[in-house]
PDB file of C-alpha atoms in Angstrom:
ATOM      1  CA  UNK A   1     -18.270  58.930  29.103  1.00 60.00           C
ATOM      2  CA  UNK A   2     -18.531  56.351  31.916  1.00 79.00           C
ATOM      3  CA  UNK A   3     -15.704  56.148  34.429  1.00 91.00           C
ATOM      4  CA  UNK A   4     -13.212  53.273  34.196  1.00 94.00           C
ATOM      5  CA  UNK A   5     -13.422  50.893  37.132  1.00 96.00           C
ATOM      6  CA  UNK A   6     -10.925  48.315  35.894  1.00 96.00           C
ATOM      7  CA  UNK A   7      -7.988  48.592  33.511  1.00 96.00           C
ATOM      8  CA  UNK A   8      -6.281  45.412  32.315  1.00 97.00           C
ATOM      9  CA  UNK A   9      -2.986  46.200  30.586  1.00 96.00           C
ATOM     10  CA  UNK A  10      -0.917  43.562  28.753  1.00 96.00           C
ATOM     11  CA  UNK A  11      -1.995  40.841  31.195  1.00 96.00           C
ATOM     12  CA  UNK A  12      -0.035  37.599  30.924  1.00 96.00           C
ATOM     13  CA  UNK A  13      -0.676  34.375  32.810  1.00 96.00           C
ATOM     14  CA  UNK A  14       1.761  31.597  31.910  1.00 94.00           C
ATOM     15  CA  UNK A  15       1.953  28.152  33.498  1.00 92.00           C
ATOM     16  CA  UNK A  16       5.042  25.954  33.446  1.00 86.00           C
ATOM     17  CA  UNK A  17       4.130  22.301  32.974  1.00 76.00           C
ATOM     18  CA  UNK A  18       7.682  20.975  32.877  1.00 69.00           C
ATOM     19  CA  UNK A  19      10.639  22.273  30.934  1.00 65.00           C
ATOM     20  CA  UNK A  20      10.625  23.519  28.268  1.00 70.00           C
ATOM     21  CA  UNK A  21       6.819  23.473  28.075  1.00 77.00           C
ATOM     22  CA  UNK A  22       4.914  26.610  28.940  1.00 84.00           C
ATOM     23  CA  UNK A  23       1.181  27.241  28.556  1.00 90.00           C
ATOM     24  CA  UNK A  24       0.321  30.839  27.670  1.00 92.00           C
ATOM     25  CA  UNK A  25      -3.173  30.749  29.148  1.00 94.00           C
ATOM     26  CA  UNK A  26      -3.540  34.541  28.941  1.00 96.00           C
ATOM     27  CA  UNK A  27      -1.200  36.212  26.495  1.00 94.00           C
ATOM     28  CA  UNK A  28      -0.897  40.014  26.439  1.00 94.00           C
ATOM     29  CA  UNK A  29      -4.575  40.842  27.000  1.00 96.00           C
ATOM     30  CA  UNK A  30      -5.705  44.481  27.337  1.00 96.00           C
ATOM     31  CA  UNK A  31      -9.203  45.869  27.967  1.00 97.00           C
ATOM     32  CA  UNK A  32     -11.135  48.216  30.279  1.00 97.00           C
ATOM     33  CA  UNK A  33     -14.358  47.775  32.238  1.00 97.00           C
ATOM     34  CA  UNK A  34     -16.499  50.820  33.015  1.00 96.00           C
ATOM     35  CA  UNK A  35     -18.547  51.430  36.161  1.00 96.00           C
ATOM     36  CA  UNK A  36     -22.062  50.012  35.942  1.00 95.00           C
ATOM     37  CA  UNK A  37     -21.522  47.959  32.781  1.00 97.00           C
ATOM     38  CA  UNK A  38     -21.383  44.249  32.064  1.00 97.00           C
ATOM     39  CA  UNK A  39     -18.482  43.086  29.936  1.00 97.00           C
ATOM     40  CA  UNK A  40     -19.044  39.602  28.515  1.00 96.00           C
ATOM     41  CA  UNK A  41     -15.963  37.463  27.893  1.00 97.00           C
ATOM     42  CA  UNK A  42     -16.560  34.496  25.582  1.00 95.00           C
ATOM     43  CA  UNK A  43     -14.677  31.723  23.828  1.00 92.00           C
ATOM     44  CA  UNK A  44     -14.386  27.964  23.711  1.00 90.00           C
ATOM     45  CA  UNK A  45     -13.176  25.849  26.634  1.00 89.00           C
ATOM     46  CA  UNK A  46      -9.467  26.365  27.297  1.00 89.00           C
ATOM     47  CA  UNK A  47      -9.250  29.784  25.628  1.00 93.00           C
ATOM     48  CA  UNK A  48      -8.155  31.541  28.839  1.00 93.00           C
ATOM     49  CA  UNK A  49     -11.317  33.434  29.791  1.00 95.00           C
ATOM     50  CA  UNK A  50     -11.685  31.910  33.277  1.00 94.00           C
ATOM     51  CA  UNK A  51      -7.944  32.288  33.892  1.00 96.00           C
ATOM     52  CA  UNK A  52      -8.299  35.968  32.986  1.00 96.00           C
ATOM     53  CA  UNK A  53     -11.017  36.371  35.619  1.00 96.00           C
ATOM     54  CA  UNK A  54      -9.004  34.516  38.256  1.00 95.00           C
ATOM     55  CA  UNK A  55      -5.914  36.599  37.502  1.00 95.00           C
ATOM     56  CA  UNK A  56      -7.918  39.816  37.860  1.00 96.00           C
ATOM     57  CA  UNK A  57      -9.167  38.835  41.318  1.00 94.00           C
ATOM     58  CA  UNK A  58      -5.706  37.587  42.444  1.00 92.00           C
ATOM     59  CA  UNK A  59      -6.559  33.889  42.664  1.00 93.00           C
ATOM     60  CA  UNK A  60      -3.518  33.622  40.377  1.00 93.00           C
ATOM     61  CA  UNK A  61      -0.495  35.902  40.596  1.00 91.00           C
ATOM     62  CA  UNK A  62      -0.107  37.428  37.132  1.00 93.00           C
ATOM     63  CA  UNK A  63       3.042  36.528  35.201  1.00 93.00           C
ATOM     64  CA  UNK A  64       3.211  40.054  33.786  1.00 94.00           C
ATOM     65  CA  UNK A  65       1.078  43.094  33.022  1.00 95.00           C
ATOM     66  CA  UNK A  66      -1.150  45.255  35.191  1.00 95.00           C
ATOM     67  CA  UNK A  67      -4.636  45.074  36.622  1.00 95.00           C
ATOM     68  CA  UNK A  68      -5.723  48.486  37.921  1.00 95.00           C
ATOM     69  CA  UNK A  69      -8.858  48.643  40.076  1.00 94.00           C
ATOM     70  CA  UNK A  70      -9.911  52.234  40.759  1.00 91.00           C
ATOM     71  CA  UNK A  71      -6.398  53.187  39.655  1.00 90.00           C
ATOM     72  CA  UNK A  72      -4.664  50.860  42.156  1.00 90.00           C
ATOM     73  CA  UNK A  73      -2.511  47.945  40.964  1.00 92.00           C
ATOM     74  CA  UNK A  74      -4.233  44.733  42.072  1.00 90.00           C
ATOM     75  CA  UNK A  75      -1.010  42.705  41.862  1.00 89.00           C
ATOM     76  CA  UNK A  76       1.163  45.284  43.612  1.00 84.00           C
ATOM     77  CA  UNK A  77       2.456  44.746  47.141  1.00 80.00           C
ATOM     78  CA  UNK A  78      -0.337  45.161  49.664  1.00 82.00           C
ATOM     79  CA  UNK A  79      -0.637  45.112  53.426  1.00 86.00           C
ATOM     80  CA  UNK A  80      -3.113  42.731  55.073  1.00 86.00           C
ATOM     81  CA  UNK A  81      -5.438  45.716  55.618  1.00 87.00           C
ATOM     82  CA  UNK A  82      -5.262  46.763  51.943  1.00 88.00           C
ATOM     83  CA  UNK A  83      -5.937  43.180  50.818  1.00 88.00           C
ATOM     84  CA  UNK A  84      -8.974  43.008  53.055  1.00 88.00           C
ATOM     85  CA  UNK A  85     -10.362  46.218  51.531  1.00 89.00           C
ATOM     86  CA  UNK A  86      -9.680  44.926  48.012  1.00 90.00           C
ATOM     87  CA  UNK A  87     -11.323  41.552  48.737  1.00 90.00           C
ATOM     88  CA  UNK A  88     -14.456  43.328  49.889  1.00 92.00           C
ATOM     89  CA  UNK A  89     -14.709  45.467  46.735  1.00 94.00           C
ATOM     90  CA  UNK A  90     -14.255  42.573  44.294  1.00 95.00           C
ATOM     91  CA  UNK A  91     -16.120  39.261  44.556  1.00 95.00           C
ATOM     92  CA  UNK A  92     -16.577  36.147  42.418  1.00 94.00           C
ATOM     93  CA  UNK A  93     -19.482  33.860  41.542  1.00 93.00           C
ATOM     94  CA  UNK A  94     -18.141  30.440  40.604  1.00 90.00           C
ATOM     95  CA  UNK A  95     -19.172  28.110  37.808  1.00 85.00           C
ATOM     96  CA  UNK A  96     -20.126  25.044  39.813  1.00 84.00           C
ATOM     97  CA  UNK A  97     -22.782  25.721  42.473  1.00 82.00           C
ATOM     98  CA  UNK A  98     -22.268  22.170  43.762  1.00 84.00           C
ATOM     99  CA  UNK A  99     -18.510  22.413  44.412  1.00 87.00           C
ATOM    100  CA  UNK A 100     -18.303  26.068  45.487  1.00 88.00           C
ATOM    101  CA  UNK A 101     -20.428  25.738  48.646  1.00 92.00           C
ATOM    102  CA  UNK A 102     -19.032  24.011  51.752  1.00 93.00           C
ATOM    103  CA  UNK A 103     -21.350  21.017  52.376  1.00 93.00           C
ATOM    104  CA  UNK A 104     -20.620  21.108  56.131  1.00 94.00           C
ATOM    105  CA  UNK A 105     -21.792  24.700  56.580  1.00 95.00           C
ATOM    106  CA  UNK A 106     -25.361  25.937  56.833  1.00 96.00           C
ATOM    107  CA  UNK A 107     -26.578  28.444  54.258  1.00 96.00           C
ATOM    108  CA  UNK A 108     -26.529  31.147  56.950  1.00 96.00           C
ATOM    109  CA  UNK A 109     -22.852  30.513  57.742  1.00 96.00           C
ATOM    110  CA  UNK A 110     -21.918  30.342  54.043  1.00 96.00           C
ATOM    111  CA  UNK A 111     -23.532  33.702  53.321  1.00 96.00           C
ATOM    112  CA  UNK A 112     -22.287  35.327  56.541  1.00 95.00           C
ATOM    113  CA  UNK A 113     -18.671  34.180  56.187  1.00 94.00           C
ATOM    114  CA  UNK A 114     -17.615  37.413  54.463  1.00 94.00           C
ATOM    115  CA  UNK A 115     -19.698  39.466  56.907  1.00 95.00           C
ATOM    116  CA  UNK A 116     -17.816  37.847  59.818  1.00 94.00           C
ATOM    117  CA  UNK A 117     -14.375  38.292  58.230  1.00 93.00           C
ATOM    118  CA  UNK A 118     -14.934  41.988  57.536  1.00 93.00           C
ATOM    119  CA  UNK A 119     -16.737  42.684  60.826  1.00 92.00           C
ATOM    120  CA  UNK A 120     -19.767  44.211  59.132  1.00 93.00           C
ATOM    121  CA  UNK A 121     -22.225  43.502  61.967  1.00 92.00           C
ATOM    122  CA  UNK A 122     -21.998  43.771  65.757  1.00 93.00           C
ATOM    123  CA  UNK A 123     -24.516  41.240  67.062  1.00 94.00           C
ATOM    124  CA  UNK A 124     -25.768  37.752  66.177  1.00 94.00           C
ATOM    125  CA  UNK A 125     -29.260  39.146  65.669  1.00 95.00           C
ATOM    126  CA  UNK A 126     -27.949  41.737  63.219  1.00 95.00           C
ATOM    127  CA  UNK A 127     -26.013  38.974  61.437  1.00 96.00           C
ATOM    128  CA  UNK A 128     -29.126  36.831  60.961  1.00 96.00           C
ATOM    129  CA  UNK A 129     -31.203  39.802  59.836  1.00 96.00           C
ATOM    130  CA  UNK A 130     -28.570  40.508  57.186  1.00 96.00           C
ATOM    131  CA  UNK A 131     -28.616  36.851  56.056  1.00 96.00           C
ATOM    132  CA  UNK A 132     -32.438  36.885  55.817  1.00 96.00           C
ATOM    133  CA  UNK A 133     -32.304  40.101  53.797  1.00 95.00           C
ATOM    134  CA  UNK A 134     -29.769  38.609  51.370  1.00 96.00           C
ATOM    135  CA  UNK A 135     -31.796  35.414  50.958  1.00 96.00           C
ATOM    136  CA  UNK A 136     -34.853  37.472  50.113  1.00 94.00           C
ATOM    137  CA  UNK A 137     -32.805  39.587  47.674  1.00 94.00           C
ATOM    138  CA  UNK A 138     -31.855  36.495  45.639  1.00 93.00           C
ATOM    139  CA  UNK A 139     -35.350  34.995  45.651  1.00 91.00           C
ATOM    140  CA  UNK A 140     -35.057  32.577  48.588  1.00 93.00           C
ATOM    141  CA  UNK A 141     -36.621  32.838  52.060  1.00 93.00           C
ATOM    142  CA  UNK A 142     -35.380  32.914  55.632  1.00 92.00           C
ATOM    143  CA  UNK A 143     -36.457  29.305  56.280  1.00 93.00           C
ATOM    144  CA  UNK A 144     -33.572  28.298  53.981  1.00 95.00           C
ATOM    145  CA  UNK A 145     -30.952  29.791  56.325  1.00 95.00           C
ATOM    146  CA  UNK A 146     -30.512  26.710  58.566  1.00 95.00           C
ATOM    147  CA  UNK A 147     -30.426  24.164  55.753  1.00 95.00           C
ATOM    148  CA  UNK A 148     -27.357  22.650  54.071  1.00 95.00           C
ATOM    149  CA  UNK A 149     -26.332  22.958  50.387  1.00 94.00           C
ATOM    150  CA  UNK A 150     -27.297  19.360  49.490  1.00 94.00           C
ATOM    151  CA  UNK A 151     -30.946  20.220  50.212  1.00 95.00           C
ATOM    152  CA  UNK A 152     -31.109  22.682  47.283  1.00 93.00           C
ATOM    153  CA  UNK A 153     -31.368  22.468  43.511  1.00 91.00           C
ATOM    154  CA  UNK A 154     -28.601  23.793  41.247  1.00 89.00           C
ATOM    155  CA  UNK A 155     -30.416  27.055  40.588  1.00 90.00           C
ATOM    156  CA  UNK A 156     -31.035  27.616  44.306  1.00 93.00           C
ATOM    157  CA  UNK A 157     -27.385  26.887  45.109  1.00 92.00           C
ATOM    158  CA  UNK A 158     -26.263  29.461  42.568  1.00 92.00           C
ATOM    159  CA  UNK A 159     -28.596  31.988  44.219  1.00 93.00           C
ATOM    160  CA  UNK A 160     -26.867  31.190  47.517  1.00 95.00           C
ATOM    161  CA  UNK A 161     -23.517  31.789  45.783  1.00 94.00           C
ATOM    162  CA  UNK A 162     -24.785  35.163  44.546  1.00 94.00           C
ATOM    163  CA  UNK A 163     -25.995  36.060  48.055  1.00 95.00           C
ATOM    164  CA  UNK A 164     -22.549  35.178  49.431  1.00 95.00           C
ATOM    165  CA  UNK A 165     -20.897  37.469  46.869  1.00 95.00           C
ATOM    166  CA  UNK A 166     -23.324  40.314  47.701  1.00 95.00           C
ATOM    167  CA  UNK A 167     -22.873  39.969  51.475  1.00 95.00           C
ATOM    168  CA  UNK A 168     -19.830  42.282  51.639  1.00 94.00           C
ATOM    169  CA  UNK A 169     -21.432  44.901  49.337  1.00 94.00           C
ATOM    170  CA  UNK A 170     -18.868  44.705  46.495  1.00 95.00           C
ATOM    171  CA  UNK A 171     -18.507  47.145  43.600  1.00 96.00           C
ATOM    172  CA  UNK A 172     -17.379  44.552  41.053  1.00 97.00           C
ATOM    173  CA  UNK A 173     -18.341  40.899  40.542  1.00 96.00           C
ATOM    174  CA  UNK A 174     -16.646  38.361  38.299  1.00 96.00           C
ATOM    175  CA  UNK A 175     -19.241  35.775  37.243  1.00 95.00           C
ATOM    176  CA  UNK A 176     -17.273  32.762  35.982  1.00 93.00           C
ATOM    177  CA  UNK A 177     -19.719  30.798  33.800  1.00 90.00           C
ATOM    178  CA  UNK A 178     -22.398  31.119  36.511  1.00 89.00           C
ATOM    179  CA  UNK A 179     -25.153  29.455  34.466  1.00 86.00           C
ATOM    180  CA  UNK A 180     -23.305  26.743  32.509  1.00 84.00           C
ATOM    181  CA  UNK A 181     -24.036  24.032  35.111  1.00 77.00           C
ATOM    182  CA  UNK A 182     -27.752  24.892  35.279  1.00 82.00           C
ATOM    183  CA  UNK A 183     -30.781  23.693  33.326  1.00 83.00           C
ATOM    184  CA  UNK A 184     -31.757  25.956  30.452  1.00 81.00           C
ATOM    185  CA  UNK A 185     -35.051  26.782  32.155  1.00 80.00           C
ATOM    186  CA  UNK A 186     -33.158  28.042  35.228  1.00 85.00           C
ATOM    187  CA  UNK A 187     -30.442  29.960  33.355  1.00 86.00           C
ATOM    188  CA  UNK A 188     -32.726  32.840  32.364  1.00 87.00           C
ATOM    189  CA  UNK A 189     -33.945  33.203  35.966  1.00 88.00           C
ATOM    190  CA  UNK A 190     -30.390  33.571  37.280  1.00 88.00           C
ATOM    191  CA  UNK A 191     -29.411  36.035  34.521  1.00 90.00           C
ATOM    192  CA  UNK A 192     -32.563  38.110  35.150  1.00 90.00           C
ATOM    193  CA  UNK A 193     -31.716  38.135  38.858  1.00 91.00           C
ATOM    194  CA  UNK A 194     -28.190  39.378  38.098  1.00 93.00           C
ATOM    195  CA  UNK A 195     -29.536  42.141  35.853  1.00 93.00           C
ATOM    196  CA  UNK A 196     -31.998  43.259  38.549  1.00 93.00           C
ATOM    197  CA  UNK A 197     -29.252  43.308  41.192  1.00 93.00           C
ATOM    198  CA  UNK A 198     -27.054  45.356  38.882  1.00 95.00           C
ATOM    199  CA  UNK A 199     -29.793  47.951  38.446  1.00 94.00           C
ATOM    200  CA  UNK A 200     -30.651  48.067  42.147  1.00 93.00           C
ATOM    201  CA  UNK A 201     -27.108  48.107  43.522  1.00 93.00           C
ATOM    202  CA  UNK A 202     -25.089  49.751  40.724  1.00 94.00           C
ATOM    203  CA  UNK A 203     -22.872  46.696  40.269  1.00 96.00           C
ATOM    204  CA  UNK A 204     -20.265  46.153  37.563  1.00 97.00           C
ATOM    205  CA  UNK A 205     -19.842  42.652  36.080  1.00 97.00           C
ATOM    206  CA  UNK A 206     -17.318  40.643  34.154  1.00 97.00           C
ATOM    207  CA  UNK A 207     -19.567  37.865  32.813  1.00 96.00           C
ATOM    208  CA  UNK A 208     -17.555  34.883  31.560  1.00 95.00           C
ATOM    209  CA  UNK A 209     -19.388  32.343  29.392  1.00 91.00           C
ATOM    210  CA  UNK A 210     -19.364  30.252  26.237  1.00 83.00           C
ATOM    211  CA  UNK A 211     -23.082  30.626  25.440  1.00 76.00           C
ATOM    212  CA  UNK A 212     -23.114  33.637  23.107  1.00 81.00           C
ATOM    213  CA  UNK A 213     -26.895  33.992  23.020  1.00 79.00           C
ATOM    214  CA  UNK A 214     -27.101  34.487  26.788  1.00 81.00           C
ATOM    215  CA  UNK A 215     -24.029  36.743  26.811  1.00 90.00           C
ATOM    216  CA  UNK A 216     -25.687  39.078  24.322  1.00 88.00           C
ATOM    217  CA  UNK A 217     -28.715  39.353  26.595  1.00 88.00           C
ATOM    218  CA  UNK A 218     -26.761  40.474  29.677  1.00 92.00           C
ATOM    219  CA  UNK A 219     -23.695  42.284  28.240  1.00 95.00           C
ATOM    220  CA  UNK A 220     -23.096  45.875  27.185  1.00 96.00           C
ATOM    221  CA  UNK A 221     -19.844  44.942  25.441  1.00 97.00           C
ATOM    222  CA  UNK A 222     -18.354  41.573  24.513  1.00 97.00           C
ATOM    223  CA  UNK A 223     -14.762  40.394  24.247  1.00 97.00           C
ATOM    224  CA  UNK A 224     -13.898  37.223  22.303  1.00 96.00           C
ATOM    225  CA  UNK A 225     -10.886  35.125  23.352  1.00 96.00           C
ATOM    226  CA  UNK A 226      -8.995  32.509  21.368  1.00 94.00           C
ATOM    227  CA  UNK A 227      -5.965  30.587  22.682  1.00 93.00           C
ATOM    228  CA  UNK A 228      -5.092  33.197  25.290  1.00 94.00           C
ATOM    229  CA  UNK A 229      -5.557  36.189  22.991  1.00 95.00           C
ATOM    230  CA  UNK A 230      -8.359  38.729  22.925  1.00 97.00           C
ATOM    231  CA  UNK A 231      -9.251  38.721  19.213  1.00 96.00           C
ATOM    232  CA  UNK A 232     -12.272  41.049  19.128  1.00 97.00           C
ATOM    233  CA  UNK A 233     -13.976  43.547  21.433  1.00 97.00           C
ATOM    234  CA  UNK A 234     -17.121  45.514  20.593  1.00 97.00           C
ATOM    235  CA  UNK A 235     -20.535  46.636  21.907  1.00 96.00           C
ATOM    236  CA  UNK A 236     -22.823  43.585  22.117  1.00 95.00           C
ATOM    237  CA  UNK A 237     -25.240  44.575  19.337  1.00 93.00           C
ATOM    238  CA  UNK A 238     -22.357  45.648  17.130  1.00 94.00           C
ATOM    239  CA  UNK A 239     -20.502  42.351  17.565  1.00 94.00           C
ATOM    240  CA  UNK A 240     -23.544  40.316  16.533  1.00 92.00           C
ATOM    241  CA  UNK A 241     -24.342  42.590  13.607  1.00 92.00           C
ATOM    242  CA  UNK A 242     -20.760  42.973  12.355  1.00 92.00           C
ATOM    243  CA  UNK A 243     -18.455  40.157  13.535  1.00 93.00           C
ATOM    244  CA  UNK A 244     -15.113  40.875  11.850  1.00 93.00           C
ATOM    245  CA  UNK A 245     -12.605  38.329  13.114  1.00 93.00           C
ATOM    246  CA  UNK A 246     -13.085  34.902  11.455  1.00 92.00           C
ATOM    247  CA  UNK A 247     -13.114  33.191  14.855  1.00 93.00           C
ATOM    248  CA  UNK A 248     -15.978  35.426  16.061  1.00 93.00           C
ATOM    249  CA  UNK A 249     -17.852  34.649  12.848  1.00 90.00           C
ATOM    250  CA  UNK A 250     -17.424  30.911  13.461  1.00 90.00           C
ATOM    251  CA  UNK A 251     -18.741  31.212  17.039  1.00 90.00           C
ATOM    252  CA  UNK A 252     -21.803  33.198  15.986  1.00 88.00           C
ATOM    253  CA  UNK A 253     -22.580  30.877  13.083  1.00 84.00           C
ATOM    254  CA  UNK A 254     -22.714  27.959  15.541  1.00 80.00           C
ATOM    255  CA  UNK A 255     -25.620  29.469  17.502  1.00 76.00           C
ATOM    256  CA  UNK A 256     -28.733  27.477  16.535  1.00 74.00           C
ATOM    257  CA  UNK A 257     -31.760  29.320  15.170  1.00 74.00           C
ATOM    258  CA  UNK A 258     -35.204  27.995  16.263  1.00 74.00           C
ATOM    259  CA  UNK A 259     -36.442  27.714  12.681  1.00 70.00           C
ATOM    260  CA  UNK A 260     -35.771  24.412  10.839  1.00 76.00           C
ATOM    261  CA  UNK A 261     -35.892  25.965   7.350  1.00 73.00           C
ATOM    262  CA  UNK A 262     -33.456  28.756   8.204  1.00 69.00           C
ATOM    263  CA  UNK A 263     -31.235  26.366  10.153  1.00 65.00           C
ATOM    264  CA  UNK A 264     -30.933  23.967   7.192  1.00 73.00           C
ATOM    265  CA  UNK A 265     -30.074  26.645   4.652  1.00 71.00           C
ATOM    266  CA  UNK A 266     -27.794  28.992   6.552  1.00 71.00           C
ATOM    267  CA  UNK A 267     -24.048  28.943   6.087  1.00 73.00           C
ATOM    268  CA  UNK A 268     -21.713  28.072   8.929  1.00 74.00           C
ATOM    269  CA  UNK A 269     -18.172  29.388   9.262  1.00 76.00           C
ATOM    270  CA  UNK A 270     -15.266  27.260  10.383  1.00 80.00           C
ATOM    271  CA  UNK A 271     -12.146  28.962  11.687  1.00 83.00           C
ATOM    272  CA  UNK A 272      -8.703  27.864  10.515  1.00 79.00           C
ATOM    273  CA  UNK A 273      -5.935  29.894  12.217  1.00 79.00           C
ATOM    274  CA  UNK A 274      -3.437  28.737   9.569  1.00 76.00           C
ATOM    275  CA  UNK A 275      -5.109  31.104   7.085  1.00 77.00           C
ATOM    276  CA  UNK A 276      -3.375  34.010   8.853  1.00 76.00           C
ATOM    277  CA  UNK A 277       0.051  34.325   7.220  1.00 73.00           C
ATOM    278  CA  UNK A 278       2.072  36.973   9.009  1.00 79.00           C
ATOM    279  CA  UNK A 279       5.517  38.234   8.097  1.00 75.00           C
ATOM    280  CA  UNK A 280       8.374  37.918  10.567  1.00 77.00           C
ATOM    281  CA  UNK A 281       8.354  41.622  11.451  1.00 82.00           C
ATOM    282  CA  UNK A 282       4.623  42.182  10.989  1.00 86.00           C
ATOM    283  CA  UNK A 283       2.944  43.816  13.976  1.00 90.00           C
ATOM    284  CA  UNK A 284      -0.211  42.030  15.122  1.00 92.00           C
ATOM    285  CA  UNK A 285      -2.247  43.987  17.668  1.00 93.00           C
ATOM    286  CA  UNK A 286      -5.728  45.148  18.653  1.00 95.00           C
ATOM    287  CA  UNK A 287      -6.792  47.871  16.202  1.00 95.00           C
ATOM    288  CA  UNK A 288      -9.930  50.024  16.306  1.00 95.00           C
ATOM    289  CA  UNK A 289     -11.872  49.423  13.065  1.00 94.00           C
ATOM    290  CA  UNK A 290     -14.803  51.580  14.170  1.00 92.00           C
ATOM    291  CA  UNK A 291     -15.370  53.523  17.391  1.00 93.00           C
ATOM    292  CA  UNK A 292     -15.294  50.957  20.198  1.00 94.00           C
ATOM    293  CA  UNK A 293     -14.879  47.984  17.834  1.00 96.00           C
ATOM    294  CA  UNK A 294     -11.406  46.442  18.150  1.00 97.00           C
ATOM    295  CA  UNK A 295      -9.948  43.472  16.241  1.00 96.00           C
ATOM    296  CA  UNK A 296      -6.651  41.636  16.717  1.00 95.00           C
ATOM    297  CA  UNK A 297      -5.073  41.884  13.268  1.00 92.00           C
ATOM    298  CA  UNK A 298      -2.192  42.985  11.032  1.00 92.00           C
ATOM    299  CA  UNK A 299      -2.072  46.330   9.201  1.00 91.00           C
ATOM    300  CA  UNK A 300      -3.153  44.591   5.986  1.00 90.00           C
ATOM    301  CA  UNK A 301      -6.096  42.830   7.662  1.00 91.00           C
ATOM    302  CA  UNK A 302      -7.039  46.097   9.345  1.00 93.00           C
ATOM    303  CA  UNK A 303      -7.360  47.796   5.939  1.00 92.00           C
ATOM    304  CA  UNK A 304      -9.517  44.884   4.683  1.00 90.00           C
ATOM    305  CA  UNK A 305     -11.790  45.035   7.737  1.00 91.00           C
ATOM    306  CA  UNK A 306     -12.317  48.766   7.252  1.00 90.00           C
ATOM    307  CA  UNK A 307     -13.092  48.260   3.547  1.00 87.00           C
ATOM    308  CA  UNK A 308     -15.550  45.415   4.134  1.00 80.00           C
ATOM    309  CA  UNK A 309     -17.257  46.985   7.144  1.00 80.00           C
ATOM    310  CA  UNK A 310     -21.059  46.971   6.905  1.00 72.00           C
ATOM    311  CA  UNK A 311     -22.630  50.283   7.895  1.00 68.00           C
TER     312      UNK A 311
END
């Protein structure tokens, strides 16, 4: 079995928005990510998927729970040296390629920022050679190095963002909706680039998105979030073939099919959380219905899922 790179245990991220109001953006979420895999994390806007990614990489200090990276607690006390090592191993690609690049910096300086911070090269010539190599890796050329972000299209800017993330040679990359701001025609190019880089460099991804069709294409396993909770987790093919949680079924039924006849006749599922009636002392938790296929449910629902499971 593949080795665990990341272990998220009972992660909570709560925000106080004035007493007594508290937003449970991430509420008791647990999952693992294995070396070399892509875990897709999906759900509607506001479900907590991006907050989960930001909590993992320490952009937010977790309210509670653990994030273990290579067995080390991400949110534990760290020296400046330890933080620097951690920041090199884990990088992030942001959603908006327009807002995430400093407009006053050249592409070369944007990409080389991490290289400079971590002292990965000794001379200016070596620095530029590394920048040129990274530009070529993401499908750009060295003539782009002295230009500014406003001179590029959205797809090109996201490639620059990917090059910046790769510059420090990380093991793990969190891609926070990296294609949602791009044209559909460009999305596939960026996803194909990420898959190629994963193969070539042995990278591990957490791929956060709301487009389930694209997530299926890039992910080995998929987790579905709803209002801060992880409600289902399964291998990608398995999740599409056998969605068990009603919310997952509603998400999948909303994916359009490029066939007018099929699209007109097929049934869509709407999710109503009020249909779950739980007793006061009833334990609701992630339960393994089949090997590797987990659903957030009660004991009674668990029995129903097992009975209705399609082989």
